[in-house]
Amino acid sequence: MVKEHTFAFFLGCIMPNRYPAIEKATKFVMEKLGYEILEMERATCCPAPGVFRSFNKFDWMVAGARNLCIAEQLDADILTVCNGCFGTLQEINKHLKENEEHRIQVNEKLKLLGDYEFKGIIDVRHVAEVLGYEVGPWGIEDHIVRKLNLKAAIHYGCHFLKPTRIREIESSEGPTIIEDFVEALGIESVRFKEQLTCCGAGGGVKAYSGDASMTIFGEKMKNIDEVKPDIILDICPFCHLQFETGQDYLNKNKECNYDYPVFHLSQVLAYCMGMDVDFIGLQYQMMGRDFIFGGEDVKKEEAI
Amino acid sequence: MSDVEEQQKNREFKTDDDFDTEFFKRIENRSNIMKCIQCGTCTASCESGRWTALKTRSIVRKVVLGDLSVLDDPDIWLCTTCYQCYERCPRDVKPTDVIMELRNYATKRGNISPNHRAVVGYLKNFGHAVPINDEVRKRRVELGLEELPPTAFKYKQEGDDKDLKKIEKYMFDLPPVKEEKKGEEK
């Protein structure tokens, strides 16, 4: 039985190495909500499903299982903040629990990497799913000190919900988990055309063909721009990176003029739960730097 | 010679050597590829194929036939793995998994782009596909976080590189760059 209300915090790559403010915000939020967050020492890249799974699926499973073993040794479920990490670790975890033949093969190769053995005793969770279903919009009300009043274009990304039969969270064709949750924070979700399509970064496409990636992303931005949201809200640092650098690319190369601030769900929630606005990290981002959250105080509580 | 005759003459026909019926049998372990009825739901749902040359249905067909030219097709690298075809396929073919398997075979043959090679290098050297830089180190300190996250790279910096040494040695071995491919790859 794994420890309750405790998570092994899987950082991944882009969050700690590009957007550390998302890491800060996630830790802040989870600890305020009463969860214990454990560090996963010696973890590596998940490894990224788009690239490493494409090169060698077996090694991808072994490297993923190594990360899972680190959490197993901590006796805690994994918390991921990124759709890519979630995709990799959740899928490998589920697959190795079910497939004995692969589990034996993976464990055999794991011995080469150190004292690791995949046992299959933990689950892998995504912060959006923990917030949306475990904490819930009903449970967050007591914890928020500020309520926002803004319109957000919500981007789910691909690997949070799909493949639905492996993730088993909710339908990928009309999900509402994030909309329902952020409504409690005073955020209105604005629907836009082709809302659930890919940001164009995944599958190794961003590295393989920047042009193709930016064409897919350009269409996405065009649809978002039609509804003029106040912010773009994502749940994945890789999508986050794509929205940030992509807007800049389109402005410089495709005669666009976008300046939408991009926030991870953790960042917005941390603000609503009273984190100092300097820690939200907008000053480190490229887009929408003039944006001011505003909103109203719900009740008095000390900010950190 | 008329244009049509010229075209006919220069047209490349597939020979038996281009097909390998054993090849797709191994892929079949992972998916239901023989169930494909070529309905085209995958191509219609493809979020990359709307803007690129990626035609999932045609790729699946080539795999069914055992047409090995698909492994040299650059289009297989344009899939963003959005899983839209996987979700909607009425025959449960799992086209995303098929493309992943094709990429595995292509990689073994040395068909891997220099950018992707670089990403593998990052994992072996830093333990991350996206390594940290000085700017972000500074931001982490300003945010009150550890300058380096507690991942394998931090231990390497502290002189304990046993984890990354092993990953470098045993994981993601790539074939050498093909000589004739040099320069013409994207």
Coordinates of C-alpha atoms in Angstrom, one line a residue:
Chain A
M1 CA 0.0 0.0 0.0
V2 CA 1.5 3.3 -1.0
K3 CA 1.6 6.3 1.3
E4 CA -1.6 8.4 1.2
H5 CA -1.6 12.1 0.3
T6 CA 2.0 11.7 -0.7
F7 CA 3.5 12.1 -4.2
A8 CA 6.9 11.4 -5.7
F9 CA 7.3 14.6 -7.7
F10 CA 8.5 13.7 -11.2
L11 CA 10.1 16.9 -12.7
G12 CA 10.9 15.8 -16.3
C13 CA 12.9 18.2 -18.5
I14 CA 11.2 21.3 -19.7
M15 CA 9.6 22.3 -16.4
P16 CA 12.8 22.3 -14.2
N17 CA 15.1 23.3 -17.1
R18 CA 13.0 26.0 -18.8
Y19 CA 10.0 27.0 -16.7
P20 CA 11.0 26.5 -13.1
A21 CA 8.1 28.8 -12.0
I22 CA 5.7 25.9 -12.9
E23 CA 7.7 23.7 -10.6
K24 CA 7.5 26.3 -7.8
A25 CA 3.8 26.8 -8.3
T26 CA 3.0 23.1 -8.4
K27 CA 4.9 22.4 -5.1
F28 CA 3.2 25.4 -3.5
V29 CA -0.2 24.3 -4.6
M30 CA 0.1 20.6 -3.6
E31 CA 1.7 21.4 -0.2
K32 CA -1.0 23.9 0.6
L33 CA -3.6 21.3 -0.3
G34 CA -2.0 19.0 2.3
Y35 CA 0.0 16.7 0.1
E36 CA 3.5 15.7 0.9
I37 CA 5.9 16.1 -2.1
L38 CA 8.9 13.9 -2.2
E39 CA 11.9 14.5 -4.4
M40 CA 12.9 11.8 -6.9
E41 CA 16.6 11.8 -6.7
R42 CA 18.6 10.7 -9.7
A43 CA 15.6 10.7 -12.0
T44 CA 16.1 11.4 -15.7
C45 CA 14.0 12.4 -18.7
C46 CA 10.8 10.3 -18.6
P47 CA 12.1 9.6 -21.6
A48 CA 10.0 11.7 -24.0
P49 CA 7.5 9.6 -25.9
G50 CA 7.7 11.4 -29.2
V51 CA 11.4 11.0 -29.7
F52 CA 12.8 8.2 -27.6
R53 CA 9.9 5.8 -28.1
S54 CA 10.4 6.4 -31.9
F55 CA 14.1 5.3 -31.7
N56 CA 13.9 2.3 -29.5
K57 CA 10.7 1.3 -27.8
F58 CA 12.3 -1.3 -25.6
D59 CA 15.0 1.1 -24.2
W60 CA 12.2 3.7 -23.8
M61 CA 10.4 1.2 -21.5
V62 CA 13.6 0.4 -19.6
A63 CA 14.5 4.1 -19.0
G64 CA 10.9 4.8 -18.0
A65 CA 10.8 1.9 -15.7
R66 CA 14.0 3.2 -14.0
N67 CA 12.1 6.4 -13.1
L68 CA 9.1 4.3 -11.9
C69 CA 11.4 2.3 -9.7
I70 CA 12.7 5.5 -8.0
A71 CA 9.2 6.3 -7.0
E72 CA 8.5 2.7 -5.9
Q73 CA 11.4 2.9 -3.6
L74 CA 9.8 6.0 -2.1
D75 CA 6.6 4.1 -1.7
A76 CA 4.5 6.9 -3.3
D77 CA 2.5 7.5 -6.5
I78 CA 4.1 9.7 -9.1
L79 CA 2.9 13.2 -9.7
T80 CA 3.6 14.5 -13.2
V81 CA 3.0 18.0 -14.5
C82 CA 3.7 17.4 -18.1
N83 CA 1.5 15.5 -20.6
G84 CA 4.6 13.9 -22.1
C85 CA 6.0 12.6 -18.8
F86 CA 2.5 11.4 -17.9
G87 CA 2.1 9.7 -21.3
T88 CA 5.4 7.8 -21.0
L89 CA 5.2 6.9 -17.3
Q90 CA 1.5 6.1 -17.1
E91 CA 1.7 3.9 -20.2
I92 CA 4.9 2.0 -19.2
N93 CA 3.6 1.5 -15.7
K94 CA 0.3 0.1 -16.9
H95 CA 1.9 -2.0 -19.7
L96 CA 4.5 -3.6 -17.4
K97 CA 1.9 -4.3 -14.7
E98 CA -0.2 -6.2 -17.3
N99 CA 2.5 -7.8 -19.5
E100 CA 4.6 -10.3 -17.6
E101 CA 6.9 -11.1 -20.5
H102 CA 7.9 -7.5 -21.0
R103 CA 8.3 -7.0 -17.3
I104 CA 10.8 -9.8 -17.1
Q105 CA 12.7 -8.5 -20.1
V106 CA 12.7 -4.9 -18.7
N107 CA 13.8 -6.0 -15.3
E108 CA 16.7 -8.0 -16.8
K109 CA 18.0 -4.9 -18.6
L110 CA 17.3 -2.7 -15.5
K111 CA 20.0 -4.6 -13.7
L112 CA 22.5 -3.0 -16.0
L113 CA 21.4 0.5 -14.8
G114 CA 21.7 -0.2 -11.1
D115 CA 19.7 -1.6 -8.2
Y116 CA 16.3 -1.4 -9.8
E117 CA 13.4 -3.8 -10.1
F118 CA 10.0 -2.9 -11.4
K119 CA 7.4 -4.2 -9.0
G120 CA 4.2 -2.5 -10.2
I121 CA 3.1 -1.1 -6.8
I122 CA 2.4 2.5 -7.7
D123 CA 0.2 4.6 -10.0
V124 CA 1.1 7.6 -12.1
R125 CA -1.0 10.7 -11.8
H126 CA -1.2 14.0 -13.7
V127 CA -1.6 17.2 -11.6
A128 CA -4.6 18.2 -13.7
E129 CA -6.4 14.9 -12.9
V130 CA -5.5 15.1 -9.2
L131 CA -6.9 18.7 -9.0
G132 CA -9.9 18.1 -11.2
Y133 CA -11.1 14.8 -9.7
E134 CA -9.5 14.3 -6.3
V135 CA -9.4 17.9 -5.0
G136 CA -12.2 19.0 -7.3
P137 CA -13.8 22.3 -7.9
W138 CA -15.9 21.6 -4.8
G139 CA -12.8 21.2 -2.6
I140 CA -10.7 24.1 -3.9
E141 CA -13.2 26.8 -2.8
D142 CA -11.9 26.6 0.8
H143 CA -8.3 27.1 -0.3
I144 CA -8.5 30.0 -2.6
V145 CA -7.8 33.5 -1.4
R146 CA -8.3 35.4 -4.7
K147 CA -10.8 34.9 -7.4
L148 CA -10.0 35.8 -11.0
N149 CA -12.3 37.4 -13.5
L150 CA -10.9 36.4 -16.9
K151 CA -11.4 34.4 -20.1
A152 CA -9.1 31.6 -20.9
A153 CA -8.4 29.6 -24.0
I154 CA -7.9 26.1 -22.5
H155 CA -5.5 23.8 -24.3
Y156 CA -5.7 20.1 -23.1
G157 CA -2.8 18.8 -25.2
C158 CA -2.9 15.3 -26.6
H159 CA -1.3 12.9 -24.1
F160 CA -3.3 13.8 -21.0
L161 CA -6.4 12.1 -22.3
K162 CA -5.3 10.0 -25.2
P163 CA -5.2 7.1 -25.8
T164 CA -8.4 7.1 -23.7
R165 CA -8.4 3.3 -23.2
I166 CA -5.0 3.5 -21.5
R167 CA -5.4 6.8 -19.7
E168 CA -9.0 6.1 -18.5
I169 CA -9.6 9.7 -17.4
E170 CA -12.4 10.9 -19.6
S171 CA -13.5 11.2 -23.3
S172 CA -11.0 13.0 -25.5
E173 CA -13.7 14.4 -27.8
G174 CA -15.5 16.6 -25.3
P175 CA -13.5 16.8 -22.1
T176 CA -14.6 19.3 -19.3
I177 CA -12.3 18.4 -16.4
I178 CA -10.2 21.6 -16.6
E179 CA -13.2 23.8 -17.5
D180 CA -15.1 22.6 -14.5
F181 CA -12.1 23.1 -12.2
V182 CA -11.1 26.6 -13.3
E183 CA -14.7 27.8 -13.1
A184 CA -14.2 27.7 -9.3
L185 CA -11.2 30.1 -9.8
G186 CA -13.4 32.5 -11.7
I187 CA -12.0 31.6 -15.1
E188 CA -14.4 31.4 -17.9
S189 CA -13.4 29.0 -20.7
V190 CA -13.9 30.4 -24.2
R191 CA -14.5 27.8 -26.8
F192 CA -12.7 28.2 -30.0
K193 CA -12.5 26.3 -33.3
E194 CA -10.6 23.1 -33.4
Q195 CA -10.0 23.5 -29.6
L196 CA -8.8 20.0 -29.0
T197 CA -6.2 19.7 -31.7
C198 CA -2.5 19.2 -31.1
C199 CA -0.1 22.2 -30.5
G200 CA 2.2 20.7 -33.2
A201 CA 5.2 20.1 -30.9
G202 CA 4.8 16.4 -30.1
G203 CA 6.0 13.2 -31.7
G204 CA 9.5 14.6 -32.3
V205 CA 8.0 16.9 -35.0
K206 CA 9.3 20.1 -33.4
A207 CA 12.9 18.8 -33.6
Y208 CA 12.4 17.1 -36.9
S209 CA 10.7 19.8 -38.9
G210 CA 10.2 23.2 -37.3
D211 CA 8.3 24.3 -40.4
A212 CA 5.6 21.6 -40.1
S213 CA 5.4 22.2 -36.3
M214 CA 4.8 25.9 -36.8
T215 CA 2.3 25.4 -39.6
I216 CA 0.1 23.3 -37.3
F217 CA 0.7 25.7 -34.4
G218 CA -0.1 28.7 -36.7
E219 CA -3.6 27.4 -37.4
K220 CA -4.1 26.8 -33.7
M221 CA -3.1 30.4 -32.9
K222 CA -5.4 31.8 -35.6
N223 CA -8.3 30.0 -34.0
I224 CA -7.4 31.2 -30.5
D225 CA -7.0 34.8 -31.8
E226 CA -10.5 34.7 -33.2
V227 CA -12.0 34.6 -29.7
K228 CA -9.5 37.0 -28.0
P229 CA -9.0 35.3 -24.7
D230 CA -7.2 37.0 -21.8
I231 CA -4.8 34.1 -21.3
I232 CA -3.9 30.7 -22.8
L233 CA -4.2 28.0 -20.2
D234 CA -2.3 24.7 -20.6
I235 CA -1.5 21.7 -18.5
C236 CA 1.9 20.7 -20.1
P237 CA 5.2 22.4 -20.2
F238 CA 6.0 21.2 -23.7
C239 CA 2.7 22.8 -25.0
H240 CA 3.6 25.8 -22.8
L241 CA 7.0 26.1 -24.6
Q242 CA 5.3 25.7 -28.0
F243 CA 2.8 28.5 -27.2
E244 CA 5.6 30.8 -25.9
T245 CA 8.3 30.3 -28.6
G246 CA 5.6 29.7 -31.3
Q247 CA 4.0 33.1 -30.8
D248 CA 7.4 34.7 -31.0
Y249 CA 8.2 32.8 -34.2
L250 CA 4.9 33.7 -35.9
N251 CA 5.4 37.3 -35.0
K252 CA 8.9 37.4 -36.4
N253 CA 8.3 35.2 -39.5
K254 CA 4.7 35.2 -40.4
E255 CA 3.7 38.8 -39.9
C256 CA 1.5 38.0 -36.9
N257 CA 1.1 40.2 -33.8
Y258 CA 0.3 37.8 -30.9
D259 CA 1.0 38.7 -27.3
Y260 CA -1.1 36.2 -25.2
P261 CA 0.3 35.3 -21.8
V262 CA 0.6 31.5 -21.4
F263 CA 0.0 29.9 -18.0
H264 CA 0.1 26.3 -16.7
L265 CA -2.9 25.4 -14.6
S266 CA -0.5 25.2 -11.5
Q267 CA 0.6 28.8 -12.0
V268 CA -3.0 30.2 -12.1
L269 CA -4.0 28.1 -9.2
A270 CA -1.0 29.1 -7.2
Y271 CA -1.9 32.8 -7.7
C272 CA -5.5 32.1 -6.6
M273 CA -4.1 30.3 -3.5
G274 CA -2.1 33.4 -2.5
M275 CA 1.4 32.8 -4.0
D276 CA 3.3 36.1 -4.5
V277 CA 2.9 37.2 -8.1
D278 CA 6.7 37.4 -8.6
F279 CA 6.9 33.6 -8.2
I280 CA 4.3 33.0 -10.9
G281 CA 7.2 33.7 -13.2
L282 CA 5.5 35.8 -15.9
Q283 CA 8.6 38.1 -15.9
Y284 CA 10.6 35.1 -17.2
Q285 CA 8.3 34.4 -20.1
M286 CA 8.3 35.8 -23.5
M287 CA 4.7 36.6 -24.1
G288 CA 2.1 38.9 -22.5
R289 CA 4.5 40.4 -20.0
D290 CA 2.2 43.4 -19.4
F291 CA -0.6 41.1 -18.2
I292 CA -2.0 41.8 -14.8
F293 CA -3.9 39.1 -13.0
G294 CA -6.1 41.4 -11.0
G295 CA -9.1 39.5 -9.5
E296 CA -10.7 40.0 -6.1
D297 CA -9.6 38.8 -2.6
V298 CA -11.9 36.1 -1.3
K299 CA -10.7 36.2 2.3
K300 CA -7.7 37.5 4.1
E301 CA -4.7 35.1 4.4
E302 CA -1.0 35.7 4.4
A303 CA 0.8 35.4 1.1
I304 CA 4.2 33.7 1.3
Chain B
M1 CA 8.6 9.8 -77.7
S2 CA 5.5 11.4 -76.2
D3 CA 5.4 12.7 -72.7
V4 CA 3.3 9.9 -71.5
E5 CA 5.7 7.3 -73.0
E6 CA 8.6 9.2 -71.4
Q7 CA 7.0 9.0 -68.0
Q8 CA 6.2 5.3 -68.4
K9 CA 9.8 4.6 -69.3
N10 CA 11.2 6.5 -66.4
R11 CA 8.7 5.3 -63.9
E12 CA 10.1 3.2 -61.1
F13 CA 8.2 -0.1 -60.6
K14 CA 8.4 -2.0 -57.4
T15 CA 10.1 -5.3 -57.6
D16 CA 9.8 -8.3 -55.3
D17 CA 12.9 -7.0 -53.4
D18 CA 10.8 -4.0 -52.2
F19 CA 8.4 -6.3 -50.4
D20 CA 9.1 -8.3 -47.3
T21 CA 6.0 -10.1 -46.1
E22 CA 7.8 -11.2 -42.9
F23 CA 8.4 -7.6 -42.0
F24 CA 4.9 -6.6 -41.2
K25 CA 4.2 -9.9 -39.3
R26 CA 6.5 -8.5 -36.6
I27 CA 4.6 -5.3 -36.5
E28 CA 1.4 -7.2 -36.2
N29 CA 2.4 -8.3 -32.7
R30 CA 1.6 -4.8 -31.6
S31 CA -1.5 -3.9 -33.6
N32 CA -4.3 -5.2 -35.6
I33 CA -3.0 -4.1 -38.9
M34 CA -4.6 -6.9 -41.0
K35 CA -8.0 -5.6 -40.0
C36 CA -7.4 -2.3 -41.9
I37 CA -10.2 -1.7 -44.4
Q38 CA -8.5 1.4 -45.8
C39 CA -11.5 3.6 -44.8
G40 CA -9.3 6.6 -44.4
T41 CA -10.6 7.7 -41.0
C42 CA -7.0 8.0 -39.9
T43 CA -6.0 10.4 -42.7
A44 CA -9.2 12.4 -42.2
S45 CA -8.5 12.8 -38.5
C46 CA -4.8 13.4 -38.9
E47 CA -3.8 16.8 -37.4
S48 CA -0.4 16.8 -39.1
G49 CA -1.6 15.4 -42.4
R50 CA -3.9 18.4 -42.9
W51 CA -0.8 20.5 -43.4
T52 CA 1.9 18.1 -44.3
A53 CA 2.4 15.2 -46.8
L54 CA 1.7 12.6 -44.0
K55 CA -0.9 10.2 -45.3
T56 CA -1.6 7.6 -42.6
R57 CA -3.8 5.4 -44.6
S58 CA -1.2 5.0 -47.3
I59 CA 1.5 4.2 -44.7
V60 CA -0.7 1.5 -43.2
R61 CA -1.3 0.0 -46.6
K62 CA 2.4 -0.1 -47.4
V63 CA 3.0 -1.9 -44.2
V64 CA 0.3 -4.5 -44.9
L65 CA 1.9 -5.1 -48.3
G66 CA 5.3 -5.3 -46.8
D67 CA 6.6 -2.4 -48.9
L68 CA 9.9 -1.5 -47.2
S69 CA 10.2 1.8 -49.0
V70 CA 8.0 3.2 -46.2
L71 CA 11.0 3.0 -43.9
D72 CA 12.8 5.6 -46.0
D73 CA 9.7 7.8 -46.2
P74 CA 10.4 11.1 -44.3
D75 CA 6.6 11.5 -43.7
I76 CA 6.6 8.9 -41.0
W77 CA 8.5 11.4 -38.9
L78 CA 5.8 14.1 -39.3
C79 CA 3.3 12.3 -37.0
T80 CA 2.8 14.4 -33.8
T81 CA 1.4 11.3 -32.0
C82 CA -1.8 13.2 -31.2
Y83 CA -3.6 9.8 -31.2
Q84 CA -6.6 11.1 -33.0
C85 CA -6.4 8.2 -35.6
Y86 CA -5.8 5.7 -32.8
E87 CA -9.0 7.0 -31.0
R88 CA -11.2 7.0 -34.1
C89 CA -10.1 3.9 -36.1
P90 CA -13.2 1.7 -36.5
R91 CA -11.0 -1.4 -36.9
D92 CA -8.7 -0.8 -33.9
V93 CA -5.6 -0.7 -36.1
K94 CA -3.7 1.7 -33.7
P95 CA -2.0 3.6 -36.5
T96 CA 0.0 5.7 -34.1
D97 CA 1.7 2.5 -32.7
V98 CA 2.3 1.3 -36.3
I99 CA 4.1 4.6 -37.1
M100 CA 6.1 4.3 -33.9
E101 CA 7.2 0.8 -34.9
L102 CA 8.2 2.0 -38.3
R103 CA 10.3 4.7 -36.8
N104 CA 12.0 2.0 -34.7
Y105 CA 12.9 0.0 -37.8
A106 CA 13.9 3.2 -39.7
T107 CA 16.2 4.1 -36.8
K108 CA 17.9 0.7 -36.9
R109 CA 18.6 1.3 -40.6
G110 CA 20.2 4.6 -39.7
N111 CA 17.3 6.7 -40.9
I112 CA 17.4 9.2 -38.1
S113 CA 17.6 13.0 -38.4
P114 CA 20.6 14.9 -37.0
N115 CA 18.3 16.8 -34.7
H116 CA 17.0 13.6 -33.2
R117 CA 20.5 12.2 -32.9
A118 CA 21.3 15.3 -30.9
V119 CA 18.4 14.7 -28.5
V120 CA 19.7 11.2 -27.8
G121 CA 23.1 12.8 -27.0
Y122 CA 21.5 15.2 -24.6
L123 CA 19.9 12.3 -22.7
K124 CA 23.2 10.5 -22.5
N125 CA 25.2 13.6 -21.4
F126 CA 22.7 15.4 -19.2
G127 CA 19.9 12.9 -18.4
H128 CA 17.5 15.3 -20.0
A129 CA 16.2 15.8 -23.5
V130 CA 16.2 19.5 -22.7
P131 CA 19.3 20.4 -20.6
I132 CA 19.4 23.3 -18.2
N133 CA 21.2 26.6 -19.1
D134 CA 22.8 29.4 -17.0
E135 CA 19.8 31.7 -17.4
V136 CA 17.4 29.1 -15.9
R137 CA 19.8 28.3 -13.1
K138 CA 19.7 31.9 -12.1
R139 CA 15.9 32.0 -12.3
R140 CA 15.6 28.8 -10.1
V141 CA 17.7 30.5 -7.4
E142 CA 15.5 33.7 -7.6
L143 CA 12.4 31.5 -7.2
G144 CA 13.9 29.9 -4.1
L145 CA 14.4 26.5 -5.7
E146 CA 17.6 24.5 -5.7
E147 CA 19.9 25.8 -8.5
L148 CA 19.9 22.3 -10.0
P149 CA 16.9 19.9 -9.8
P150 CA 17.7 16.7 -8.0
T151 CA 18.0 14.7 -11.2
A152 CA 20.9 12.5 -12.4
F153 CA 22.6 15.6 -13.9
K154 CA 23.0 17.2 -10.5
Y155 CA 24.8 14.1 -9.2
K156 CA 27.1 14.2 -12.3
Q157 CA 28.0 17.8 -11.5
E158 CA 28.9 16.7 -8.0
G159 CA 31.2 14.1 -9.4
D160 CA 28.9 11.1 -9.2
D161 CA 28.3 10.2 -12.8
K162 CA 27.6 6.4 -12.4
D163 CA 23.9 6.8 -13.4
L164 CA 24.6 8.7 -16.6
K165 CA 27.6 6.6 -17.5
K166 CA 25.4 3.5 -17.4
I167 CA 22.7 5.2 -19.4
E168 CA 25.2 6.3 -22.0
K169 CA 26.7 2.9 -22.2
Y170 CA 23.5 0.7 -22.3
M171 CA 20.7 2.9 -23.6
F172 CA 19.6 4.1 -27.1
D173 CA 22.5 2.8 -29.1
L174 CA 22.1 4.4 -32.6
P175 CA 23.6 3.1 -35.8
P176 CA 26.4 5.2 -37.3
V177 CA 25.5 8.0 -39.7
K178 CA 25.1 6.5 -43.2
E179 CA 27.9 7.8 -45.5
E180 CA 25.8 8.4 -48.6
K181 CA 23.1 10.1 -46.6
K182 CA 25.4 12.8 -45.3
G183 CA 24.5 16.2 -46.6
E184 CA 21.2 15.3 -48.1
E185 CA 19.4 14.8 -44.8
K186 CA 17.3 17.7 -43.6

